[in-house]
Amino acid sequence: MVETAVKIDNVSFKYRNSDSFALRRISFEVAEGEFILLAGFSGSGKSTLLKCLNGLIPHFHAGSFGGNVEIFGKSTLESETTQLAKQVGFVFQNPENQISNLTVEREIAFPLENFGVPKNEIISRVDELIALLNLEEIKYKSPYSISGGEQQLTAIASALALNPPILVLDEVTAHLSPRSAVRILNLLNELNTKHKKTIIIAEHRLDRCLHFANKLAFLEKGQLKVFDDVRTVFQNKEFPENMLPKIPSLFLKLDKEIGLLDEKANELPLTVEELVATLK
Amino acid sequence: MSLKILEYFNYLEQKSPLHFVDPRGKTLFIIAITCLTIFLDHIIPMCIILVIMLPLIFLGRFTKRWLKSLLFLTPVILLVVILNALLLKVDYPTTKAIILGLRLIILSGFFGLFFQTVSPDDISQALIKFKFPYSFAWAISTAYRFIPTLAKETNIIIDAQKSRGLQIDRGNLFKRVRNMIPLLIPIFATAMRRSWQLAEAIESRGWNATKNRTYLYSLRLKWWDIIVILLSLGIFALFLYLVITNAPLPFWLAYNIPERFELKRLFLIAWTWIKNLFS
Ligand SMILES: Nc1ncnc2c1ncn2[C@@H]1O[C@H](COP(=O)(O)OP(=O)(O)OP(=O)(O)O)[C@@H](O)[C@H]1O
Ligand SMILES: [Mg+2]
């Protein structure tokens, strides 16, 4: 049986210096090994929701927190963010503001050092991650002399250092060129399929990653409007039309005009290849 | 004077032999050599130190930058030497003035070399070895690491405010100071946001998770570090010996520029010569 990795139960949160709730009564579950996409307009509460997953909310950000978040059955209220680092790896939007060491190698070693891992184990773990993410060439470089994409890969490697089963990413491709973004999203797909990581990601480039996601969550003004399988979620009326990714929206339009959906309702195509195959 | 001179005293990421010397050894050395240079009061010993400094500057791959920094310093040093030679009321004023100039050259050389070969990371690791808390050492190296980012950001903010019509380098002093406010507020705000995000990022990766933090790299004294430390202690011992005994130097080290070459006298001769020429 597949375990429940994340259980979010009726979570609400209001920042201390704000007068409206950033999250309102949100509930959903994520099974181990799933790839979850989180969509929503700016200010809808995506970052806030993700910060609940590793305890930054409510431990780091003051405010009124209601409900409960469980990571593998254990409430985040019971452990500090620092300890949750072993369960949940977190990568932030701005690569420059999350790197704090002088070389890539040492940035990856940082969490291991924090947990008092013996030096020889740190060395082998760092090398493992460097090989996995193809960072050999920048191993000894300063985080300032590498590209934004490489900085973000470094941040991902660092988040993976403690080998957490869950990886949470907050708009990690927002500052990147399309090419670097695709490289990162493909890496996440590999981490998900090959290394069985549970991945929860807030992402704008839906077109680039829909096809390897399992479910899509849509937030609006702090409320969870839609949470469903990627193949059926776009037929939900709650999903805003201007946010529809290209291929599904094209298909739905074609369907409206010509009426294809009846027999293919459960196989909404997500990529060009799938669209071609379906139309044949 | 331009702040550009500071550029020659920055850490430079390269792999010179001096970069591999333990920062504790280098610190000891710079303290010892500074004490000795300030205490010594004769031209020949100063020249000896200068001659010893040259190969070290070469070893530290500092030669080019050092020469450039000298170019900056030369006018200052010349001014100091000439004024002192003319105005000092001691025996042998020209000798003393030249010693002052040599002292400036030697100290700027050694300190430039020191800052170029000791990385901020070296400093934080040395602090850890001296049992400072890790968070303090981390703050030091992180602050240094963010200098380029903050500089870049500050330039962006300045450009942005200029494009909205802010005039930074116009008007009287009061006006200029007042014009700084639209710059300082966004600079401060982005720095604050940055530090919050950084705090979140380290918190999410096990900051302070255990008391027994381990280190991928830590300082360890090698044989050459022992030599540097012994050498520094030797220099320091020499300094103490000279201070305590106040022993006179042997005559061949205690050379002074003879009276007839005193700068003041040469000036006077030149002056009368010129005067005679016109009368
Ligand atoms: N530290 C904070 N203090 C007070 N209010 C905050 C804080 N962070 C976010 N908010 C508010 O909470 C709401 C949700 O913000 P959040 O950052 O979670 O949105 P988001 O979906 O991640 O947006 P974006 O796409 O711009 O990153 C917003 O109204 C925002 O103004
Ligand atoms: Mg956000």
XYZ file of C-alpha atoms and ligand atoms in Angstrom:
591
model
C 0.000 0.000 0.000
C 1.189 3.511 -0.759
C 1.774 5.664 2.282
C 0.397 9.147 2.726
C 3.349 11.510 2.516
C 1.576 14.769 3.233
C -1.768 15.278 4.872
C -3.092 18.822 5.008
C -6.153 19.075 7.172
C -8.272 22.229 7.291
C -5.269 24.572 7.309
C -5.756 28.321 7.647
C -3.084 30.934 8.160
C -2.948 34.681 8.623
C 0.398 36.532 8.733
C 0.789 38.580 11.884
C 1.092 41.903 10.077
C -1.695 41.229 7.598
C -5.429 41.521 8.092
C -6.687 38.862 5.723
C -6.103 35.142 5.713
C -3.455 33.976 3.217
C -4.805 30.403 3.443
C -8.406 29.420 4.125
C -9.429 25.922 5.244
C -7.249 23.959 2.896
C -7.355 20.163 2.911
C -5.755 17.612 0.635
C -3.503 14.586 0.737
C -0.423 13.617 -1.223
C 0.555 9.977 -1.564
C 4.188 8.945 -1.500
C 5.781 9.185 -4.957
C 3.269 11.626 -6.401
C 4.157 14.704 -8.435
C 1.893 17.603 -7.497
C 1.657 20.878 -9.387
C 0.486 23.941 -7.545
C -0.958 26.721 -9.674
C -2.504 30.069 -8.871
C -2.177 33.757 -9.591
C 0.333 35.957 -7.834
C -0.631 36.471 -4.209
C -2.972 33.479 -4.132
C -0.994 31.850 -1.313
C 1.189 29.298 -3.110
C 4.363 30.157 -1.214
C 2.451 30.334 2.039
C 1.007 26.867 1.507
C 4.395 25.383 0.620
C 5.970 26.911 3.727
C 3.454 24.986 5.816
C 4.974 21.741 4.545
C 8.334 22.085 6.293
C 7.151 23.982 9.342
C 8.427 27.432 8.302
C 4.787 28.188 8.985
C 4.000 28.310 11.881
C 7.489 28.057 13.454
C 9.368 30.727 11.502
C 6.585 33.095 10.418
C 4.435 34.442 13.222
C 0.700 34.538 12.685
C -2.488 32.660 13.441
C -2.310 29.085 12.282
C -5.246 26.693 12.313
C -5.625 23.076 11.258
C -2.890 20.498 10.959
C -0.152 19.407 8.570
C 1.189 15.870 8.840
C 4.364 14.624 7.183
C 4.351 10.822 7.154
C 1.836 10.834 9.997
C 3.685 13.306 12.209
C 2.359 16.799 12.826
C 4.655 19.677 11.872
C 3.652 21.305 15.142
C 5.709 18.672 16.946
C 9.025 19.248 15.193
C 11.101 22.282 14.320
C 11.792 23.255 10.716
C 15.420 22.323 11.287
C 14.492 18.730 12.108
C 11.951 18.540 9.275
C 14.816 19.152 6.841
C 15.386 15.384 6.872
C 11.827 14.794 5.641
C 11.251 17.763 3.370
C 13.803 19.395 1.081
C 12.861 22.966 0.202
C 13.986 25.066 -2.767
C 13.073 28.745 -3.038
C 12.329 31.027 -5.942
C 15.343 33.321 -5.803
C 18.561 31.343 -6.135
C 20.773 34.215 -4.969
C 19.034 34.530 -1.640
C 19.261 30.905 -0.618
C 22.911 30.134 -1.250
C 25.136 30.978 1.675
C 28.414 29.160 1.100
C 31.484 30.095 -0.876
C 31.561 27.156 -3.270
C 29.018 24.840 -4.832
C 30.589 21.856 -3.100
C 30.257 23.453 0.302
C 26.722 24.612 -0.343
C 25.755 20.982 -0.915
C 27.662 19.893 2.199
C 26.007 22.548 4.376
C 22.950 20.551 5.585
C 25.124 17.501 6.236
C 27.531 19.575 8.303
C 24.594 20.993 10.241
C 23.504 17.489 11.180
C 26.995 16.476 12.267
C 27.495 13.862 9.536
C 31.100 12.529 9.600
C 33.434 14.128 7.074
C 34.046 11.065 4.899
C 30.305 10.498 4.540
C 29.843 14.148 3.575
C 32.458 13.770 0.850
C 30.831 10.702 -0.675
C 27.300 12.106 -0.436
C 28.352 15.382 -2.069
C 30.057 13.514 -4.897
C 26.975 11.375 -5.381
C 24.769 14.457 -5.773
C 27.262 16.188 -8.021
C 27.243 13.188 -10.320
C 23.449 12.904 -10.196
C 22.922 16.527 -11.181
C 25.936 16.769 -13.527
C 27.606 19.558 -11.580
C 31.196 18.302 -11.947
C 32.343 21.399 -13.784
C 31.189 23.865 -11.181
C 32.021 21.851 -8.068
C 34.656 24.296 -6.819
C 33.163 27.437 -8.287
C 31.755 30.344 -6.382
C 27.950 30.528 -6.487
C 28.393 34.014 -7.937
C 30.292 32.967 -10.989
C 27.677 30.478 -12.231
C 24.424 30.950 -14.123
C 21.013 31.228 -12.488
C 20.134 27.729 -13.682
C 23.282 26.321 -12.145
C 22.581 28.198 -8.945
C 19.143 26.634 -8.805
C 20.611 23.164 -9.477
C 23.015 23.801 -6.617
C 20.098 24.725 -4.373
C 18.280 21.530 -5.398
C 21.373 19.443 -4.692
C 21.665 21.052 -1.286
C 17.995 20.380 -0.524
C 18.559 16.741 -1.515
C 21.693 16.325 0.605
C 19.890 14.815 3.591
C 18.020 12.513 1.217
C 14.520 13.699 2.140
C 11.652 11.667 0.665
C 9.723 14.861 -0.118
C 10.944 17.760 -2.250
C 9.098 21.084 -2.208
C 9.907 23.737 -4.818
C 8.547 27.264 -4.962
C 8.601 28.701 -8.489
C 12.182 27.603 -8.934
C 12.186 28.318 -12.652
C 10.764 31.824 -12.411
C 14.121 33.581 -12.783
C 15.521 31.219 -15.402
C 15.796 31.076 -19.156
C 13.386 28.636 -20.846
C 16.280 26.269 -21.501
C 17.457 26.089 -17.905
C 13.845 25.790 -16.792
C 13.316 22.741 -18.964
C 16.551 21.191 -17.692
C 15.374 21.606 -14.124
C 11.858 20.329 -14.755
C 13.219 17.255 -16.519
C 15.528 16.642 -13.587
C 12.556 16.806 -11.244
C 10.766 14.252 -13.398
C 13.778 11.964 -13.097
C 13.923 12.431 -9.334
C 10.254 11.559 -9.195
C 10.271 8.472 -11.414
C 13.731 7.048 -10.763
C 14.395 8.087 -7.195
C 10.803 7.918 -5.977
C 10.800 11.414 -4.535
C 7.447 12.927 -3.719
C 7.470 16.307 -5.444
C 5.301 19.324 -4.746
C 6.009 22.305 -6.936
C 4.527 25.739 -7.525
C 5.121 26.418 -11.195
C 3.980 28.787 -13.903
C 5.273 26.866 -16.899
C 2.468 24.302 -16.840
C 3.075 23.367 -20.470
C 6.524 22.105 -19.598
C 5.633 19.785 -16.760
C 1.965 18.824 -16.936
C 2.725 15.523 -18.599
C 4.813 14.229 -15.755
C 2.607 15.481 -12.946
C -0.057 13.380 -11.283
C -2.278 16.042 -9.826
C -2.843 19.726 -10.077
C -3.940 22.001 -7.258
C -5.338 25.419 -8.038
C -5.360 28.121 -5.398
C -7.369 31.317 -5.535
C -7.299 33.927 -2.786
C -6.097 31.388 -0.264
C -8.696 28.771 -1.132
C -8.131 25.450 -2.802
C -10.478 25.686 -5.792
C -9.481 22.571 -7.638
C -7.450 19.522 -6.733
C -7.617 16.754 -9.247
C -5.889 14.448 -11.674
C -4.098 16.418 -14.437
C -6.153 14.611 -17.070
C -9.507 15.714 -15.738
C -8.726 18.935 -13.899
C -9.159 21.187 -16.929
C -12.726 20.123 -17.467
C -13.529 21.536 -14.055
C -15.444 24.805 -14.442
C -13.599 26.317 -11.456
C -10.331 26.307 -13.371
C -9.859 29.764 -14.947
C -9.755 29.728 -18.707
C -6.844 32.161 -19.007
C -4.659 29.793 -17.051
C -5.262 26.763 -19.255
C -2.060 25.363 -20.748
C -1.842 25.465 -24.561
C -2.369 21.862 -25.606
C -5.299 20.977 -23.341
C -6.944 24.283 -24.151
C -6.515 23.667 -27.870
C -7.991 20.217 -27.470
C -10.937 21.476 -25.449
C -11.629 24.113 -28.094
C -11.466 21.551 -30.856
C -13.805 19.409 -28.852
C -16.280 22.245 -28.447
C -16.257 22.877 -32.193
C -16.121 19.341 -33.516
C -17.097 17.226 -30.515
C -14.245 14.819 -29.857
C -14.567 14.516 -26.147
C -17.321 11.948 -25.795
C -15.250 8.867 -26.398
C -11.903 10.315 -25.218
C -13.034 12.078 -22.053
C -10.463 10.382 -19.861
C -7.461 10.908 -22.105
C -7.041 14.637 -22.272
C -3.772 15.114 -24.188
C -1.094 17.137 -22.421
C 1.720 17.265 -24.967
C 1.929 17.794 -28.697
C 2.713 14.109 -29.206
C -0.301 13.044 -27.190
C -2.524 15.467 -29.055
C -1.400 14.077 -32.384
C -1.918 10.514 -31.172
C -5.399 11.293 -29.849
C -6.497 13.027 -33.022
C -5.384 10.066 -35.110
C 41.606 60.487 -2.400
C 39.886 57.880 -4.465
C 38.473 54.783 -2.838
C 39.867 52.865 -5.764
C 43.001 52.161 -3.749
C 40.902 49.746 -1.680
C 40.606 47.482 -4.706
C 44.252 46.566 -4.302
C 43.587 45.267 -0.809
C 40.843 42.786 -1.670
C 40.920 39.039 -1.400
C 41.720 37.471 -4.748
C 40.647 33.925 -5.529
C 43.746 32.251 -6.968
C 46.120 29.467 -6.102
C 49.402 31.076 -5.131
C 51.660 29.277 -2.622
C 50.818 31.924 -0.034
C 47.127 31.065 -0.347
C 47.960 27.682 1.156
C 49.554 29.099 4.286
C 47.344 28.850 7.364
C 45.655 32.201 8.133
C 46.727 31.914 11.764
C 50.364 31.770 10.686
C 49.867 34.712 8.358
C 48.197 36.739 11.105
C 51.055 36.068 13.483
C 53.547 37.024 10.798
C 51.821 40.299 9.953
C 51.663 41.264 13.633
C 55.354 40.495 14.168
C 56.537 42.271 11.030
C 54.346 45.311 11.781
C 55.788 45.627 15.293
C 59.342 45.357 14.005
C 58.795 47.797 11.136
C 57.246 50.402 13.393
C 60.022 50.035 15.964
C 63.072 49.968 13.679
C 64.607 53.365 13.177
C 67.372 52.881 10.602
C 67.509 52.847 6.858
C 69.512 49.679 6.282
C 67.347 47.291 8.366
C 64.284 48.751 6.638
C 65.833 48.115 3.244
C 66.553 44.539 4.313
C 62.881 44.020 5.193
C 61.899 45.569 1.866
C 64.229 43.195 0.032
C 62.763 40.231 1.928
C 59.261 41.426 1.053
C 59.832 41.395 -2.716
C 60.051 37.609 -3.225
C 57.018 37.167 -0.945
C 55.030 39.553 -3.111
C 56.121 37.583 -6.129
C 55.155 34.284 -4.436
C 51.719 35.667 -3.598
C 51.212 36.699 -7.260
C 50.753 40.208 -5.961
C 53.461 41.887 -8.063
C 51.259 43.630 -10.620
C 48.675 44.832 -8.164
C 51.360 45.895 -5.718
C 53.092 48.023 -8.337
C 49.756 49.586 -9.263
C 48.992 50.344 -5.640
C 52.456 51.899 -5.314
C 51.642 54.140 -8.231
C 48.669 55.370 -6.238
C 50.709 55.797 -3.087
C 53.801 57.412 -4.579
C 52.564 61.029 -4.479
C 51.472 60.618 -0.866
C 54.737 59.003 0.143
C 56.835 61.617 -1.656
C 54.917 64.401 0.023
C 55.340 62.808 3.455
C 59.060 62.280 2.924
C 59.798 65.788 1.630
C 57.736 67.600 4.237
C 59.281 65.574 7.043
C 62.808 66.050 5.743
C 62.295 69.809 5.695
C 60.285 70.251 8.865
C 61.407 67.578 11.374
C 63.359 68.997 14.294
C 65.586 65.980 15.076
C 69.054 64.784 14.206
C 69.244 63.492 10.636
C 65.731 64.605 9.486
C 66.249 63.313 5.942
C 67.117 59.839 7.239
C 64.043 59.812 9.477
C 61.837 60.969 6.627
C 63.120 58.251 4.314
C 62.498 55.682 7.058
C 58.917 56.921 7.285
C 58.489 56.479 3.539
C 59.995 52.993 3.626
C 57.693 52.099 6.508
C 54.647 53.103 4.462
C 55.819 51.070 1.486
C 56.585 47.999 3.600
C 53.352 48.060 5.593
C 51.125 48.671 2.572
C 52.922 45.831 0.799
C 52.546 43.322 3.616
C 48.945 44.263 4.403
C 47.998 44.147 0.732
C 49.578 40.719 0.508
C 47.773 39.621 3.658
C 44.321 40.701 2.503
C 44.859 39.280 -0.942
C 45.734 35.815 0.357
C 43.433 35.492 3.387
C 39.885 34.702 2.273
C 36.859 35.637 4.371
C 36.363 31.923 4.709
C 39.850 31.574 6.189
C 38.898 34.188 8.736
C 35.698 32.415 9.702
C 37.494 29.064 9.951
C 40.170 30.592 12.116
C 37.444 32.025 14.359
C 35.921 28.559 14.667
C 39.314 27.174 15.668
C 39.519 29.839 18.357
C 36.176 28.566 19.693
C 33.988 31.387 18.480
C 30.370 30.208 17.976
C 29.671 28.910 14.467
C 26.843 31.400 13.919
C 29.285 34.281 14.421
C 31.830 32.859 11.993
C 29.034 32.149 9.500
C 27.783 35.720 9.738
C 31.255 37.072 8.961
C 31.807 35.036 5.830
C 28.205 35.478 4.639
C 28.345 39.238 5.033
C 31.450 39.261 2.887
C 29.865 36.948 0.350
C 26.910 39.270 -0.124
C 28.971 42.386 -0.819
C 28.966 41.890 -4.627
C 25.204 41.227 -4.664
C 24.453 44.271 -2.571
C 26.710 46.398 -4.751
C 24.941 45.174 -7.877
C 21.547 45.791 -6.333
C 22.519 49.260 -5.172
C 23.542 50.162 -8.714
C 20.222 48.896 -10.053
C 18.347 50.985 -7.504
C 20.414 54.067 -8.300
C 19.736 53.635 -12.022
C 16.044 53.072 -11.404
C 15.727 56.190 -9.264
C 17.771 58.235 -11.738
C 15.484 57.181 -14.557
C 12.573 58.504 -12.508
C 14.293 61.871 -12.361
C 16.187 61.695 -9.099
C 19.297 63.868 -9.225
C 21.953 62.378 -7.037
C 25.025 64.402 -7.840
C 23.546 67.868 -8.134
C 23.000 70.671 -5.682
C 24.545 71.610 -2.362
C 25.536 69.175 0.341
C 22.183 69.385 2.137
C 20.294 68.671 -1.061
C 22.544 65.735 -1.893
C 22.048 64.175 1.504
C 18.302 64.617 1.164
C 18.462 62.985 -2.279
C 20.010 59.903 -0.690
C 16.773 59.049 1.110
C 14.970 57.651 -1.975
C 18.016 55.423 -2.425
C 18.469 54.285 1.142
C 14.896 53.172 1.668
C 14.763 50.619 -1.184
C 18.332 49.512 -0.467
C 17.453 48.864 3.143
C 14.163 47.176 2.249
C 15.725 44.754 -0.230
C 18.536 43.961 2.200
C 15.933 43.149 4.850
C 13.967 40.920 2.517
C 17.142 39.214 1.458
C 18.143 38.414 5.009
C 14.694 36.990 5.783
C 14.858 34.740 2.738
C 18.347 33.641 3.629
C 17.213 32.837 7.155
C 14.356 30.717 5.762
C 16.764 28.921 3.464
C 19.258 27.938 6.157
C 16.485 27.069 8.603
C 15.097 24.684 5.975
C 18.440 22.905 5.741
C 19.052 21.997 9.344
C 20.582 25.160 10.750
C 21.789 24.409 14.293
C 20.341 20.898 14.119
C 22.993 19.469 16.425
C 25.506 20.868 18.838
C 28.263 18.781 17.274
C 28.402 20.316 13.858
C 30.979 18.761 11.533
C 32.989 20.557 8.861
C 33.852 19.452 5.364
C 36.923 21.657 5.534
C 38.740 22.786 8.625
C 42.107 24.333 9.178
C 44.979 21.991 9.916
C 48.562 23.107 10.413
C 50.994 21.696 7.835
C 54.762 21.616 8.140
C 55.180 24.869 6.281
C 52.701 26.537 8.646
C 54.903 25.502 11.563
C 57.857 27.144 9.822
C 55.865 30.344 9.258
C 54.795 30.391 12.899
C 58.318 29.772 14.207
C 59.665 32.454 11.900
C 57.040 34.924 13.094
C 57.849 34.124 16.703
C 61.514 34.689 15.881
C 60.742 38.118 14.409
C 58.633 38.940 17.411
C 61.413 37.828 19.772
C 63.856 40.080 17.934
C 61.424 42.960 18.306
C 61.054 42.307 22.046
C 64.833 42.011 22.462
C 65.376 45.371 20.756
C 62.636 47.026 22.804
C 63.778 45.662 26.148
C 67.551 46.005 25.845
C 67.419 49.119 23.686
C 70.717 47.774 22.317
C 72.438 49.984 19.704
C 72.702 48.449 16.254
C 76.117 47.466 14.903
C 77.663 50.387 12.987
C 77.119 48.850 9.538
C 73.369 48.765 10.142
C 73.152 52.173 11.752
C 74.047 54.213 8.680
C 72.610 57.728 8.548
C 72.630 60.071 5.606
C 75.523 62.470 6.281
C 74.870 66.129 7.175
C 76.090 67.451 3.882
C 73.381 65.571 1.995
C 70.565 66.798 4.245
C 67.613 67.766 2.080
C 67.252 71.098 3.859
C 70.892 71.976 3.084
C 70.565 70.899 -0.541
C 67.468 73.050 -0.851
C 69.234 76.055 0.587
C 72.176 75.603 -1.779
C 69.848 75.305 -4.739
C 67.912 78.335 -3.569
C 70.976 80.587 -3.245
C 72.247 79.322 -6.571
C 68.987 80.284 -8.280
C 68.957 83.633 -6.487
C 72.510 84.370 -7.664
C 71.533 83.424 -11.159
C 68.938 86.181 -11.319
C 70.747 88.937 -9.467
N 5.801 37.663 5.207
C 4.563 38.085 4.948
N 3.940 38.948 5.786
C 2.689 39.376 5.526
N 1.956 39.014 4.479
C 2.509 38.153 3.604
C 3.834 37.652 3.794
N 4.117 36.824 2.764
C 3.041 36.813 1.975
N 2.045 37.615 2.471
C 0.712 37.812 1.892
O 0.072 36.572 1.806
C -0.630 36.436 0.584
C -0.150 35.179 -0.154
O 1.199 35.391 -0.536
P 2.100 34.271 -1.198
O 3.479 34.784 -1.211
O 1.856 32.992 -0.497
O 1.498 34.220 -2.654
P 2.055 33.456 -3.944
O 0.927 32.705 -4.520
O 3.263 32.709 -3.591
O 2.404 34.669 -4.902
P 3.620 34.790 -5.940
O 3.209 34.063 -7.193
O 3.700 36.270 -6.178
O 4.822 34.247 -5.299
C -0.390 37.702 -0.186
O -1.541 38.521 -0.039
C 0.793 38.328 0.474
O 0.701 39.710 0.442
Mg 5.342 32.841 -4.101
